[in-house]
Short mmCIF file of C-alpha atoms in Angstrom, two decimals:
data_model
loop_
_atom_site.label_atom_id
_atom_site.label_comp_id
_atom_site.label_asym_id
_atom_site.label_seq_id
_atom_site.Cartn_x
_atom_site.Cartn_y
_atom_site.Cartn_z
CA MET A 2 -38.01 -85.36 -12.15
CA GLU A 3 -39.16 -87.97 -10.50
CA THR A 4 -38.08 -90.82 -12.69
CA LYS A 5 -38.11 -93.71 -10.26
CA ARG A 6 -42.04 -93.22 -9.56
CA ASN A 7 -42.83 -92.41 -13.36
CA LEU A 8 -41.46 -95.65 -14.14
CA LYS A 9 -44.34 -97.57 -11.46
CA TYR A 10 -46.63 -95.54 -13.29
CA PHE A 11 -45.68 -97.70 -16.56
CA THR A 12 -45.10 -100.77 -15.24
CA ALA A 13 -46.98 -101.16 -12.00
CA PRO A 14 -50.25 -102.73 -11.84
CA PRO A 15 -53.44 -101.03 -11.51
CA ILE A 16 -53.91 -102.03 -7.92
CA SER A 17 -51.15 -103.38 -5.70
CA ILE A 18 -52.23 -106.07 -3.34
CA VAL A 19 -51.83 -103.72 -0.55
CA GLY A 20 -53.80 -101.07 -2.52
CA LEU A 21 -56.38 -104.22 -2.56
CA ILE A 22 -56.14 -104.62 0.72
CA GLY A 23 -56.32 -101.11 1.79
CA ALA A 24 -59.91 -100.63 -0.30
CA VAL A 25 -61.36 -103.86 1.27
CA VAL A 26 -60.48 -102.52 4.57
CA ALA A 27 -62.22 -99.22 3.46
CA GLY A 28 -64.95 -100.48 2.09
CA ILE A 29 -65.87 -102.83 5.37
CA GLY A 30 -65.24 -99.44 7.28
CA VAL A 31 -68.25 -97.87 5.04
CA ILE A 32 -70.95 -100.94 5.48
CA MET A 33 -69.87 -100.41 9.43
CA MET A 34 -71.17 -97.00 9.22
CA PHE A 35 -74.60 -97.65 8.18
CA PHE A 36 -75.10 -99.28 11.62
CA ARG A 37 -75.29 -96.80 14.39
CA TRP A 38 -73.22 -98.74 17.20
CA LEU A 39 -70.72 -99.69 14.59
CA ARG A 40 -70.72 -95.84 13.44
CA MET A 41 -67.47 -95.24 15.25
CA PRO A 42 -65.79 -98.23 14.69
CA GLY A 43 -66.50 -98.07 11.12
CA ILE A 44 -65.25 -94.37 10.37
CA LEU A 45 -62.02 -95.16 12.12
CA THR A 46 -61.87 -98.85 9.71
CA ALA A 47 -62.63 -96.53 6.35
CA ILE A 48 -59.88 -93.77 7.45
CA VAL A 49 -57.66 -96.69 7.79
CA GLY A 50 -58.38 -98.30 4.73
CA PHE A 51 -58.51 -95.24 2.79
CA ALA A 52 -54.89 -94.47 4.90
CA ILE A 53 -53.09 -97.99 3.36
CA MET A 54 -54.80 -96.52 0.12
CA ILE A 55 -52.93 -93.63 -0.03
CA PHE A 56 -49.65 -95.34 0.99
CA SER A 57 -49.60 -98.08 -1.58
CA SER A 58 -50.25 -95.44 -3.99
CA GLY A 59 -47.75 -93.13 -3.20
CA GLY A 60 -44.64 -94.43 -4.78
CA LYS A 61 -45.68 -94.02 -8.21
CA SER A 62 -46.95 -91.15 -10.12
CA ASN A 63 -50.38 -90.36 -11.38
CA ASP A 64 -51.74 -89.10 -14.61
CA SER A 65 -51.97 -85.75 -13.19
CA ASP A 66 -48.22 -85.85 -11.81
CA ILE A 67 -46.91 -87.02 -15.12
CA ASP A 68 -48.86 -83.96 -16.84
CA PHE A 69 -47.63 -81.52 -14.29
CA GLN A 70 -43.77 -82.75 -14.73
CA ILE A 71 -44.22 -81.99 -18.74
CA SER A 72 -46.05 -78.94 -18.22
CA GLU A 73 -43.11 -77.61 -16.05
CA ARG A 74 -40.79 -78.62 -18.90
CA ILE A 75 -42.30 -77.12 -21.71
CA LYS A 76 -43.92 -74.12 -20.18
CA ASN A 77 -41.93 -71.31 -21.44
CA LEU A 78 -40.91 -72.53 -25.07
CA GLN A 79 -42.02 -69.36 -26.66
CA GLU A 80 -40.41 -66.96 -24.86
CA GLN A 81 -37.33 -69.17 -25.07
CA ASN A 82 -37.34 -69.35 -28.53
CA GLU A 83 -37.86 -65.44 -29.08
CA LYS A 84 -34.42 -64.96 -26.95
CA LYS A 85 -32.83 -67.80 -28.80
CA HIS A 86 -33.72 -66.44 -32.09
CA GLU A 87 -33.85 -62.58 -31.07
CA VAL A 88 -37.26 -62.40 -32.61
CA PHE A 89 -40.07 -60.81 -30.75
CA GLU A 90 -43.86 -59.57 -30.94
CA LYS A 91 -43.47 -56.91 -33.28
CA SER A 92 -42.42 -59.22 -35.44
CA PHE A 93 -44.70 -62.00 -35.42
CA LEU A 94 -47.05 -62.60 -38.65
CA LYS A 95 -50.12 -61.49 -38.40
CA GLN A 96 -52.31 -64.03 -40.46
CA ARG A 97 -50.63 -66.50 -38.09
CA LYS A 98 -49.84 -66.15 -34.50
CA PRO A 99 -47.08 -68.58 -32.71
CA ILE A 100 -48.27 -71.84 -32.41
CA ASN A 101 -47.48 -74.34 -29.43
CA LEU A 102 -47.21 -78.18 -30.09
CA ARG A 103 -46.92 -81.00 -27.67
CA GLY A 104 -47.27 -85.24 -27.81
CA TYR A 105 -46.00 -88.49 -26.36
CA ASP A 106 -43.87 -89.94 -28.79
CA PHE A 107 -45.17 -92.90 -30.15
CA GLU A 108 -42.06 -93.42 -32.78
CA ALA A 109 -39.12 -93.03 -29.73
CA LYS A 110 -36.01 -95.37 -31.13
CA GLU A 111 -34.28 -95.55 -27.39
CA GLU A 112 -35.41 -98.60 -24.84
CA PRO A 113 -37.25 -99.11 -22.84
CA PHE A 114 -40.14 -97.90 -24.36
CA TYR A 115 -43.49 -98.10 -22.53
CA TYR A 116 -47.09 -97.23 -22.81
CA LYS A 117 -49.98 -96.90 -20.80
CA LYS A 118 -53.40 -95.44 -21.34
CA GLY A 119 -54.07 -93.67 -18.24
CA ALA A 120 -57.29 -93.22 -15.71
CA ASP A 121 -58.37 -90.20 -17.88
CA GLY A 122 -58.56 -91.99 -21.36
CA ILE A 123 -54.99 -90.16 -22.36
CA SER A 124 -52.79 -92.43 -24.18
CA ARG A 125 -48.95 -91.86 -22.55
CA THR A 126 -45.52 -92.72 -23.91
CA ASN A 127 -42.09 -92.10 -21.27
CA TYR A 128 -40.99 -90.00 -24.30
CA PHE A 129 -42.39 -86.31 -24.75
CA VAL A 130 -42.23 -83.60 -27.36
CA GLY A 131 -42.87 -79.95 -26.87
CA ALA A 132 -42.26 -77.68 -29.57
CA ASN A 133 -43.09 -73.50 -30.42
CA LEU A 134 -43.20 -72.15 -33.79
CA ILE A 135 -43.15 -68.42 -34.86
CA PHE A 136 -43.92 -66.95 -37.93
CA THR A 137 -42.44 -63.60 -39.20
CA SER A 138 -42.55 -61.97 -42.65
CA GLU A 139 -39.37 -63.42 -43.60
CA LYS A 140 -39.09 -66.68 -41.65
CA VAL A 141 -40.59 -69.77 -39.36
CA TYR A 142 -38.36 -70.00 -36.19
CA LEU A 143 -38.67 -73.44 -34.46
CA LEU A 144 -37.41 -74.20 -30.59
CA GLY A 145 -38.78 -77.42 -29.02
CA ARG A 146 -37.62 -79.81 -26.27
CA ARG A 147 -37.60 -83.86 -26.59
CA PHE A 148 -36.99 -85.86 -23.40
CA SER A 149 -37.88 -88.87 -21.45
CA LEU A 150 -39.93 -89.18 -18.58
CA LEU A 151 -37.43 -91.90 -17.11
CA ASP A 152 -34.11 -91.03 -17.94
CA GLU A 153 -32.69 -87.33 -17.31
CA ALA A 154 -30.09 -88.17 -19.93
CA ILE A 155 -32.66 -88.11 -22.98
CA ASP A 156 -33.11 -84.69 -22.84
CA GLU A 157 -32.32 -82.43 -26.77
CA GLU A 158 -33.21 -79.82 -28.01
CA LEU A 159 -34.67 -79.20 -31.17
CA ASN A 160 -34.14 -75.73 -33.06
CA GLY A 161 -33.80 -74.15 -36.38
CA GLN A 162 -35.07 -71.22 -38.56
CA TRP A 163 -36.22 -71.66 -42.51
CA PHE A 164 -36.83 -68.70 -45.20
CA TYR A 165 -40.52 -69.59 -46.54
CA ASN A 166 -38.90 -69.92 -49.90
CA GLU A 167 -37.03 -73.22 -48.49
CA LEU A 168 -40.55 -74.66 -47.09
CA ASP A 169 -43.10 -76.71 -49.28
CA LYS A 170 -46.02 -77.72 -46.81
CA ALA A 171 -47.15 -78.94 -43.51
CA THR A 172 -48.89 -82.46 -43.06
CA VAL A 173 -50.29 -84.44 -40.11
CA GLU A 174 -50.69 -88.55 -40.74
CA GLU A 175 -52.67 -90.88 -38.48
CA LYS A 176 -51.22 -93.79 -37.23
CA GLU A 177 -52.09 -96.68 -34.92
CA TYR A 178 -49.93 -98.10 -31.87
CA GLU A 179 -50.70 -101.42 -31.29
CA TYR A 180 -50.35 -103.15 -27.74
CA LYS A 181 -50.92 -106.32 -26.02
CA LYS A 182 -53.26 -106.35 -22.97
CA GLY A 183 -53.66 -109.79 -21.45
CA ASP A 184 -54.58 -111.92 -24.71
CA ARG A 185 -56.02 -109.03 -26.62
CA THR A 186 -54.41 -106.66 -29.26
CA LEU A 187 -55.04 -103.45 -28.93
CA LYS A 188 -54.50 -100.24 -30.97
CA ALA A 189 -54.10 -96.72 -29.68
CA LYS A 190 -54.16 -93.73 -32.14
CA TYR A 191 -51.39 -90.85 -32.67
CA SER A 192 -50.88 -88.39 -35.31
CA VAL A 193 -47.63 -87.21 -36.60
CA PHE A 194 -47.26 -83.53 -37.66
CA GLN A 195 -44.85 -82.61 -39.76
CA ILE A 196 -43.37 -79.54 -42.29
CA LEU A 197 -41.04 -80.51 -45.15
CA LYS A 198 -38.85 -78.49 -47.05
CA GLN A 199 -39.20 -78.20 -51.11
CA ASP A 200 -37.03 -80.89 -51.56
CA GLY A 201 -39.48 -83.31 -49.00
CA GLU A 202 -36.92 -83.45 -46.04
CA PRO A 203 -38.65 -82.45 -42.87
CA ILE A 204 -37.53 -79.54 -40.58
CA LEU A 205 -39.99 -81.18 -37.79
CA ARG A 206 -41.43 -84.33 -37.30
CA MET A 207 -42.95 -85.39 -34.09
CA CYS A 208 -45.97 -87.13 -32.68
CA VAL A 209 -48.67 -84.81 -31.30
CA ASP A 210 -51.77 -84.75 -30.14
CA THR A 211 -54.81 -86.15 -32.17
CA GLY A 212 -57.62 -83.88 -32.66
CA ALA A 213 -59.16 -81.14 -34.66
CA ASP A 214 -56.47 -78.33 -33.67
CA ILE A 215 -53.50 -80.24 -35.16
CA ASP A 216 -55.41 -80.22 -38.83
CA THR A 217 -56.17 -76.58 -38.28
CA TYR A 218 -52.46 -76.11 -37.45
CA THR A 219 -51.64 -77.93 -40.80
CA ASP A 220 -53.59 -76.29 -42.72
CA GLN A 221 -52.98 -72.42 -41.65
CA ILE A 222 -49.26 -73.41 -41.82
CA THR A 223 -49.47 -74.72 -45.27
CA ARG A 224 -51.46 -71.67 -46.46
CA VAL A 225 -49.28 -69.02 -44.50
CA ILE A 226 -46.17 -70.97 -46.53
CA ALA A 227 -47.65 -70.61 -49.75
CA THR A 228 -48.96 -67.18 -48.91
CA ARG A 229 -45.73 -65.63 -48.07
CA GLN A 230 -43.83 -67.45 -50.78
CA LYS A 231 -45.96 -66.08 -53.18
CA GLU A 232 -46.13 -62.52 -51.69
CA LEU A 233 -42.13 -62.58 -51.07
CA ALA A 234 -41.52 -63.79 -55.17
CA LYS A 235 -43.85 -60.61 -56.27
CA ARG A 236 -41.75 -58.41 -53.97
CA ALA A 237 -38.75 -59.97 -55.83
CA GLU A 238 -40.15 -59.27 -59.02
CA GLU A 239 -40.77 -55.88 -57.93
CA THR A 240 -37.13 -54.98 -56.70
CA ALA A 241 -35.86 -56.70 -59.89
CA GLN A 242 -38.16 -54.30 -61.87
CA ARG A 243 -37.17 -51.32 -60.07
CA ARG A 244 -33.15 -52.45 -61.09
CA ALA A 245 -33.57 -52.76 -63.94
CA GLU A 246 -35.54 -49.75 -64.72
CA PHE A 247 -33.10 -47.73 -62.63
CA ARG A 248 -30.24 -49.52 -64.83
CA ALA A 249 -31.91 -48.40 -67.81
CA ARG A 250 -32.20 -44.89 -66.72
CA ILE A 251 -28.46 -44.65 -65.99
CA ALA A 252 -27.60 -45.96 -69.19
CA ALA A 253 -29.81 -43.58 -70.72
CA GLU A 254 -28.05 -40.90 -69.11
CA ARG A 255 -24.57 -42.07 -69.75
CA ALA A 256 -25.80 -42.55 -73.79
CA ALA A 257 -26.91 -38.88 -73.75
CA GLU A 258 -24.23 -37.93 -71.96
CA GLN A 259 -22.04 -39.66 -74.63
CA ALA A 260 -24.23 -37.76 -77.48
CA ALA A 261 -23.82 -34.45 -76.19
CA ALA A 262 -19.92 -35.01 -76.05
CA ALA A 263 -19.81 -36.21 -79.40
CA ALA A 264 -21.52 -32.87 -80.76
CA GLU A 265 -19.93 -30.66 -78.98
CA GLU A 266 -16.42 -32.06 -80.26
CA ASN A 267 -17.91 -32.17 -84.12
CA ASN A 268 -18.72 -28.32 -83.44
#
């Protein structure tokens, strides 16, 4: 991971002095191109200006560089989840396909912590979390990865498996991160997603991209948990009933055998 270039992404000013000089030179070149007798010098001047701009920006990552690095880190999470927990597609719950969650971590406890709103409008921090959830008829399986874009030592795995009767529901809460821009205090929205156990403890808590998808996932996961709990409870009740009937039948057969044996002795 290009940690030095990523650090400049979060800390360097949007336009450096060298980049500004390049922009001015490129602008002069473009203006010169409108005059026929200066067209060729203008083209050369514009090329030099753009070259200076490219050179000045080459030392830091841009939005697409950050996105690519993240994608490379989390692209195989579902495959890894299947292998780690030995769960394969034929075991997936039909009513809820695997879910991929992702988001920049706005609640990181490590230092340093950086925030930047990219030129593409996306709010980014220097910590990221990706997670894959697989739903089978019996359990929920989790595999995730949390890492830093600036420190390769911060790279942890999130994993686990839980029976549905251990779980309660999924929740999502919209929050705001306050940051300074000059003299102004601005706010960036982010969402915190959780899957809670019956005792209220989260099996997963992570910042996620805010949007309609996460609201849909939250409702679907809560519904799956409730539905599977009812189905499993019904199955357990039916199993208990069959066992009771079997035991009653065995007891009746033994009683009949004892009665028959007693009758033979009396005769």
